[in-house]
Coordinates of C-alpha atoms in Angstrom, one line a residue:
M1 CA 89.2 109.3 93.2
S2 CA 88.0 109.1 96.7
D3 CA 90.0 106.6 98.9
S4 CA 86.5 105.4 99.5
D5 CA 85.1 104.7 96.0
L6 CA 86.9 101.1 95.4
S7 CA 84.2 100.6 92.3
F8 CA 86.0 103.0 90.5
P9 CA 89.2 101.7 89.8
A10 CA 87.9 97.8 89.8
S11 CA 85.3 99.3 87.1
V12 CA 87.8 100.8 85.2
L13 CA 90.8 97.2 85.4
E14 CA 87.7 94.6 84.8
P15 CA 88.1 93.8 81.1
L16 CA 91.5 93.4 81.1
D17 CA 90.6 89.6 82.1
A18 CA 89.5 89.5 78.5
R19 CA 91.4 91.2 77.0
L20 CA 94.7 89.4 78.8
A21 CA 95.7 86.8 76.1
D22 CA 96.3 89.3 73.1
L23 CA 99.3 90.8 75.6
V24 CA 100.4 87.9 76.7
A25 CA 100.7 87.3 72.4
L26 CA 101.9 90.7 72.1
Y27 CA 104.1 90.2 74.6
E28 CA 106.0 87.5 73.7
D29 CA 105.9 88.5 70.2
L30 CA 107.5 91.7 71.2
H31 CA 110.4 89.2 72.9
R32 CA 111.1 87.1 70.0
H33 CA 111.4 90.3 67.6
P34 CA 113.8 92.3 69.7
E35 CA 115.6 95.3 68.7
L36 CA 117.9 97.6 70.1
A37 CA 118.2 101.4 70.1
F38 CA 116.2 103.6 67.8
Q39 CA 115.9 100.7 65.2
E40 CA 112.9 100.0 67.3
T41 CA 110.6 100.3 64.3
R42 CA 108.5 96.7 64.5
T43 CA 107.6 98.5 67.9
A44 CA 106.9 101.3 66.8
A45 CA 104.9 99.9 64.5
E46 CA 102.9 98.4 66.2
V47 CA 102.4 100.2 69.6
T48 CA 101.3 102.9 67.3
R49 CA 98.6 100.7 65.8
R50 CA 97.4 99.5 68.6
L51 CA 97.5 103.2 70.1
I52 CA 95.4 104.2 67.0
A53 CA 92.7 101.4 67.5
Y54 CA 91.8 102.9 70.7
G55 CA 91.9 106.3 69.8
Y56 CA 94.6 108.2 70.5
D57 CA 96.2 110.9 68.6
V58 CA 99.0 109.0 67.7
T59 CA 102.5 111.3 66.6
T60 CA 105.2 109.2 65.9
G61 CA 109.6 108.6 64.5
I62 CA 109.9 111.5 68.0
G63 CA 113.6 111.5 68.2
G64 CA 113.7 108.1 65.5
T65 CA 111.4 106.2 67.0
G66 CA 109.6 107.5 69.6
V67 CA 105.1 107.1 69.7
T68 CA 103.2 109.3 71.9
G69 CA 99.5 108.9 72.1
V70 CA 97.0 111.6 73.9
L71 CA 93.8 111.0 75.1
R72 CA 92.2 114.2 75.9
N73 CA 89.1 113.7 77.6
G74 CA 87.6 117.5 79.5
P75 CA 89.6 119.2 82.0
G76 CA 92.1 118.0 84.4
P77 CA 95.5 117.0 84.5
V78 CA 97.5 116.1 82.1
V79 CA 99.6 112.9 83.2
L80 CA 102.1 111.2 81.1
L81 CA 102.6 107.3 81.5
R82 CA 106.4 106.0 79.7
A83 CA 107.8 103.1 78.7
D84 CA 110.2 102.4 77.4
M85 CA 111.3 100.2 74.2
D86 CA 115.1 98.7 73.6
A87 CA 116.8 95.9 73.5
L88 CA 120.4 94.8 73.9
P89 CA 123.2 93.2 72.7
V90 CA 122.6 90.0 74.4
T91 CA 122.8 86.0 73.3
E92 CA 119.2 84.6 74.9
N93 CA 120.0 81.8 77.1
S94 CA 116.3 81.6 79.4
G95 CA 115.1 78.1 77.4
V96 CA 111.3 80.3 76.3
P97 CA 109.7 78.8 73.3
Y98 CA 109.3 82.8 72.6
A99 CA 112.5 83.2 73.3
S100 CA 115.2 86.0 70.6
T101 CA 114.9 84.8 67.4
V102 CA 117.4 87.7 66.6
P103 CA 121.0 86.8 67.1
G104 CA 122.9 88.8 70.1
R105 CA 120.1 90.4 70.4
M106 CA 117.7 89.8 73.4
H107 CA 114.5 92.3 76.0
A108 CA 117.1 91.1 78.1
C109 CA 116.0 94.5 80.4
G110 CA 112.1 94.3 80.3
H111 CA 111.0 97.2 77.8
D112 CA 109.5 94.7 76.5
V113 CA 107.3 94.2 79.4
H114 CA 106.8 97.7 79.6
V115 CA 105.9 98.2 76.4
T116 CA 103.5 95.3 77.2
C117 CA 101.5 96.9 80.6
L118 CA 101.3 100.0 79.1
L119 CA 99.3 99.0 76.0
G120 CA 97.2 97.1 78.7
A121 CA 97.0 100.4 80.5
A122 CA 96.2 102.4 77.9
D123 CA 93.8 100.1 76.3
L124 CA 91.5 100.3 80.2
L125 CA 91.9 103.9 80.6
A126 CA 90.3 104.8 76.6
A127 CA 87.7 102.3 77.2
G128 CA 86.8 103.3 80.4
R129 CA 86.8 107.2 80.4
D130 CA 83.3 108.0 81.6
R131 CA 85.5 107.4 84.9
W132 CA 87.5 110.0 85.0
S133 CA 89.2 113.3 83.2
G134 CA 91.9 114.9 81.7
T135 CA 94.7 114.7 79.4
L136 CA 96.3 111.2 79.2
V137 CA 99.6 111.3 77.5
V138 CA 101.7 107.6 76.9
L139 CA 104.9 108.1 76.2
F140 CA 107.3 104.7 73.9
Q141 CA 110.9 105.7 74.3
P142 CA 113.5 104.2 72.1
A143 CA 116.6 103.6 73.5
E144 CA 117.0 103.7 77.5
E145 CA 119.1 101.4 77.2
A146 CA 121.9 104.4 74.6
G147 CA 121.3 106.5 77.9
N148 CA 120.0 109.5 74.9
G149 CA 116.4 108.4 74.0
A150 CA 115.0 110.8 76.8
R151 CA 116.5 113.6 75.8
A152 CA 116.5 113.3 71.7
M153 CA 112.5 112.7 72.1
L154 CA 112.7 116.2 74.1
A155 CA 115.5 117.6 71.1
D156 CA 112.9 116.6 68.4
G157 CA 110.0 119.4 70.0
L158 CA 108.2 117.1 72.3
Y159 CA 107.5 119.5 74.8
S160 CA 108.9 123.1 72.9
K161 CA 106.6 122.1 69.9
G162 CA 103.4 120.6 70.9
L163 CA 104.1 117.5 70.1
V164 CA 102.1 116.5 73.8
P165 CA 100.6 118.9 76.5
T166 CA 103.0 119.9 78.7
P167 CA 102.2 116.7 81.9
D168 CA 102.4 117.4 84.9
V169 CA 103.2 114.5 86.4
V170 CA 105.2 111.7 85.0
L171 CA 105.1 108.2 85.7
A172 CA 106.7 104.6 85.4
Q173 CA 107.8 101.1 86.2
H174 CA 110.5 99.1 85.8
V175 CA 109.5 95.4 86.1
T176 CA 113.0 93.8 87.9
P177 CA 114.4 90.5 89.8
F178 CA 111.9 90.5 92.6
G179 CA 108.8 88.8 93.2
A180 CA 105.7 88.7 91.1
G181 CA 102.9 90.4 92.1
L182 CA 105.0 93.1 94.1
I183 CA 105.4 96.6 93.8
A184 CA 108.7 98.0 95.3
Y185 CA 109.5 101.7 95.6
C186 CA 111.4 104.2 96.8
P187 CA 111.1 108.1 98.4
G188 CA 113.3 110.7 97.1
A189 CA 116.7 109.4 94.8
C190 CA 115.8 105.8 93.8
M191 CA 118.1 105.8 90.8
A192 CA 122.5 106.4 90.1
A193 CA 123.9 108.9 87.8
A194 CA 125.6 107.0 85.0
D195 CA 128.0 107.9 83.7
S196 CA 130.0 105.7 80.6
L197 CA 133.3 106.7 79.1
E198 CA 135.9 105.3 76.9
I199 CA 139.0 105.6 77.1
T200 CA 141.9 104.6 74.4
F201 CA 145.7 104.1 75.4
H202 CA 148.6 104.8 72.9
G203 CA 151.1 103.0 72.2
T204 CA 153.9 102.6 70.1
G205 CA 152.9 98.8 68.0
G206 CA 155.6 96.6 67.8
H207 CA 157.2 92.9 67.6
G208 CA 156.7 90.6 70.4
S209 CA 160.1 90.2 70.8
R210 CA 161.3 93.2 71.2
P211 CA 159.5 94.3 73.8
E212 CA 161.8 97.8 74.5
T213 CA 161.4 98.7 71.3
A214 CA 157.7 99.3 72.1
V215 CA 155.9 101.0 74.1
D216 CA 153.2 98.3 75.2
P217 CA 149.4 99.7 75.1
I218 CA 148.0 95.9 77.2
L219 CA 151.0 96.7 80.2
M220 CA 148.9 100.1 80.1
A221 CA 145.6 99.9 80.2
A222 CA 146.6 96.7 82.2
A223 CA 147.9 98.9 85.6
F224 CA 145.5 101.7 84.8
V225 CA 142.6 98.7 85.6
Q226 CA 144.1 97.5 88.3
R227 CA 144.1 101.5 89.6
V228 CA 141.3 102.4 89.6
Q229 CA 139.4 100.1 91.6
S230 CA 141.6 101.9 94.0
V231 CA 139.4 105.1 93.4
V232 CA 136.2 103.7 95.3
A233 CA 138.1 101.9 98.4
Q234 CA 140.9 105.2 98.8
E235 CA 139.2 108.0 97.7
I236 CA 135.7 108.2 98.0
A237 CA 133.7 108.7 101.9
A238 CA 132.7 105.5 103.2
K239 CA 128.9 106.6 103.1
E240 CA 129.2 107.8 99.5
Q241 CA 127.3 104.9 97.1
V242 CA 129.7 104.8 94.4
V243 CA 130.3 101.6 91.9
V244 CA 133.3 101.9 88.9
T245 CA 133.9 99.3 86.6
V246 CA 135.4 98.2 83.9
G247 CA 133.4 96.7 80.9
A248 CA 135.8 96.0 78.0
F249 CA 139.4 96.1 77.2
H250 CA 140.1 95.9 73.3
A251 CA 144.6 95.7 72.4
G252 CA 145.5 93.9 69.8
D253 CA 144.9 90.9 67.0
T254 CA 148.0 88.4 67.5
A255 CA 150.3 86.9 70.6
N256 CA 153.7 88.0 69.1
V257 CA 152.9 91.9 67.9
I258 CA 152.6 95.1 70.6
P259 CA 149.3 97.0 69.6
D260 CA 149.5 100.9 69.6
R261 CA 146.9 101.0 71.1
A262 CA 144.1 99.3 74.2
V263 CA 140.8 100.9 74.7
V264 CA 138.6 100.0 77.3
R265 CA 135.6 101.0 78.8
L266 CA 134.2 101.7 82.4
S267 CA 130.8 103.1 84.2
V268 CA 130.5 105.3 87.6
R269 CA 127.3 104.7 89.5
S270 CA 126.8 107.8 92.3
F271 CA 124.1 109.4 94.0
D272 CA 126.2 113.3 94.3
P273 CA 126.7 115.6 92.1
N274 CA 130.3 115.7 93.8
V275 CA 131.3 112.9 94.4
R276 CA 130.4 112.4 91.2
T277 CA 132.7 115.3 89.4
A278 CA 135.6 114.0 91.8
V279 CA 135.4 110.1 90.1
L280 CA 135.5 111.1 87.1
A281 CA 138.0 113.4 87.8
A282 CA 140.3 110.5 89.4
I283 CA 139.2 108.1 86.1
D284 CA 140.7 111.1 84.4
R285 CA 143.9 111.3 86.6
I286 CA 144.8 107.7 86.8
A287 CA 144.8 107.4 82.8
R288 CA 147.3 110.4 82.6
A289 CA 149.3 109.0 84.7
E290 CA 150.0 105.6 84.0
A291 CA 150.9 106.9 80.3
A292 CA 152.7 109.6 81.9
A293 CA 154.5 106.6 84.1
S294 CA 154.9 104.0 81.2
D295 CA 156.5 107.2 78.3
A296 CA 153.6 106.6 76.2
P297 CA 153.5 108.9 73.2
R298 CA 150.7 110.6 73.8
E299 CA 148.1 111.5 76.3
P300 CA 144.8 108.9 76.8
E301 CA 142.3 110.0 74.7
V302 CA 139.0 110.1 77.3
K303 CA 135.4 110.2 75.3
A304 CA 132.4 110.7 76.9
L305 CA 130.0 107.8 76.2
D306 CA 126.4 108.4 77.4
S307 CA 125.6 109.8 81.1
F308 CA 122.4 109.3 82.8
P309 CA 121.0 111.8 85.6
V310 CA 119.4 110.4 89.7
T311 CA 115.8 109.4 89.0
V312 CA 114.5 111.4 91.8
N313 CA 110.5 110.5 93.5
D314 CA 108.7 113.3 94.5
E315 CA 107.3 112.1 98.1
A316 CA 103.8 113.6 97.7
V317 CA 102.9 112.1 94.6
L318 CA 104.8 108.3 95.6
N319 CA 102.4 108.6 98.6
D320 CA 99.7 109.3 96.4
V321 CA 99.9 106.7 94.5
N322 CA 101.3 104.5 96.9
E323 CA 97.9 104.5 98.7
S324 CA 95.3 103.4 95.5
F325 CA 98.4 100.7 94.9
T326 CA 97.4 99.4 99.3
R327 CA 94.3 100.1 98.6
L328 CA 94.6 97.9 95.2
F329 CA 97.3 95.2 95.7
G330 CA 97.2 95.2 99.3
A331 CA 99.8 96.0 102.0
E332 CA 101.4 93.4 101.9
R333 CA 102.7 93.6 97.9
V334 CA 104.3 96.5 98.6
F335 CA 107.1 98.0 99.7
A336 CA 109.8 99.7 100.5
Y337 CA 113.3 99.6 98.8
E338 CA 116.5 101.3 98.6
P339 CA 118.0 103.0 96.9
A340 CA 119.5 101.3 93.0
T341 CA 122.9 101.6 91.3
G342 CA 121.1 101.1 88.3
S343 CA 120.2 104.4 86.2
E344 CA 117.3 106.2 83.2
D345 CA 116.9 108.3 81.9
A346 CA 112.8 108.8 82.3
G347 CA 113.8 111.4 84.8
E348 CA 115.3 114.3 82.1
L349 CA 111.5 113.6 80.6
A350 CA 109.7 115.2 83.9
T351 CA 112.7 118.0 84.5
A352 CA 112.2 119.5 81.4
A353 CA 108.7 119.4 82.0
G354 CA 109.1 120.8 85.6
A355 CA 107.1 117.8 87.2
P356 CA 107.2 115.2 89.5
L357 CA 108.7 112.2 88.5
Y358 CA 107.6 108.8 90.1
Y359 CA 109.3 105.8 88.8
W360 CA 108.6 102.9 90.9
W361 CA 109.8 98.7 90.1
L362 CA 107.7 95.5 89.2
G363 CA 107.9 92.4 89.8
G364 CA 109.3 89.9 87.6
W365 CA 110.3 86.8 88.9
D366 CA 108.7 83.4 89.9
L367 CA 106.9 84.1 93.5
D368 CA 108.3 80.8 95.4
V369 CA 111.6 81.1 93.7
F370 CA 112.4 84.2 94.6
R371 CA 110.8 83.3 98.2
T372 CA 113.0 80.6 98.8
A373 CA 116.6 82.3 97.4
L374 CA 115.7 85.0 99.4
A375 CA 115.4 82.7 102.7
A376 CA 118.6 81.3 101.5
G377 CA 120.1 84.4 101.7
R378 CA 121.2 84.0 97.3
L379 CA 119.0 86.3 95.9
A380 CA 121.9 87.1 93.8
Q381 CA 122.7 83.9 92.8
D382 CA 119.9 82.2 92.1
I383 CA 117.3 85.0 90.4
P384 CA 119.4 86.5 86.9
S385 CA 119.0 89.7 87.7
N386 CA 118.7 92.6 84.4
H387 CA 120.8 91.8 81.3
S388 CA 121.2 89.1 82.1
P389 CA 120.9 86.5 79.2
Q390 CA 118.6 84.1 81.7
F391 CA 116.6 87.2 82.9
V392 CA 112.7 86.8 81.3
P393 CA 109.8 87.6 84.2
V394 CA 107.6 85.5 84.0
V395 CA 104.1 85.7 81.9
R396 CA 101.6 86.3 84.9
P397 CA 100.8 87.5 87.3
T398 CA 103.9 90.4 85.9
L399 CA 101.7 91.5 83.2
V400 CA 98.9 91.2 84.6
T401 CA 100.1 93.5 88.3
G402 CA 102.0 96.1 85.4
V403 CA 98.7 96.9 84.2
Q404 CA 97.4 97.5 86.7
A405 CA 99.5 99.2 88.4
M406 CA 99.4 101.4 85.5
T407 CA 96.6 102.7 85.4
V408 CA 95.9 102.8 88.9
A409 CA 98.5 105.0 89.0
A410 CA 96.8 107.2 86.1
L411 CA 93.4 107.6 87.8
S412 CA 94.9 108.8 91.0
R413 CA 96.5 111.3 89.3
L414 CA 93.9 112.6 86.8
D415 CA 90.3 113.9 88.2
G416 CA 87.4 111.8 89.3
V417 CA 84.4 109.8 88.6
V418 CA 82.4 113.2 85.3

């Protein structure tokens, strides 16, 4: 696509207005019916139905519930567009009329937006196939929140068995609490590596009235929780970006019984592999030291729950796609942002293919509310973040911008007018 050919994306995007009501209904339906990692059967069925109707060659059940659609449209590059499908074990508290109908589950990270936008783009690109050449792969991934959905699809033969052609580029987006209609990007390392750990501290149970006869794992684990916070403050250079968060602490069942174990779950976010290694080693060292200090009957068990790699954007692809974004949306709606300490597994799809990745952020919050909070320095206080029970992006213009972004990004990497 030439820089001057503004009519090319416009002609492909033109049918979006007529399709928007259907996409809104789809999004609201997905939001009402969230499904956890590797349980996305209802979502996958709707994705499959639509992709077949659009004319894609569809493969289902990849990595459990993953779905791909392939549209071969003459010679040219292979472009892969990816969306994740899973929800979170969060109880919704948003008050929207299309709130989750499943107790304890919610699309609190916007994956329902991602699915809707990619289906919208898949529809537009199929309808406008006379305007581009190449092969389009649309991939709907399970279990991003669990950290192993991309790996599951790859292990199931995504590329090795030729379930889809190996892509020349991988493109993905994620909705965030920026102002709706905005696109944010970060060259290079844009999202952190993440490691989730479960540490089980072993004690000796006993009666609450006689603690001298027991080894209290709650005290042991509580001391660990306090001490582990010193790792970032005392052992890592200030210039490095590292986060250590304890997210769960489980021990005991009643007030007058000392349990025989306590379980702590925590996450580590980092950008440098050497720093990551140092932090994980420090966590292990502190856990064992606290157990030894309490004279525990056995060493703690440290179990890795999941792991995400650093997400790295290819600067050449980013710059190329951003030119198209700027022409379509205007320079005022496309802006650079700092690396995020959140994590993603979309990069594994690119790494396995030896292909470049561009992963951008899609604004999803009411623009006026966002600007007011930004001006007051209250973004963290006034705008719910991803994973919040109140995180529900505004439907318009979020869906419109998301569909347009995915469509134009694909067009910028496919061959031009044929």
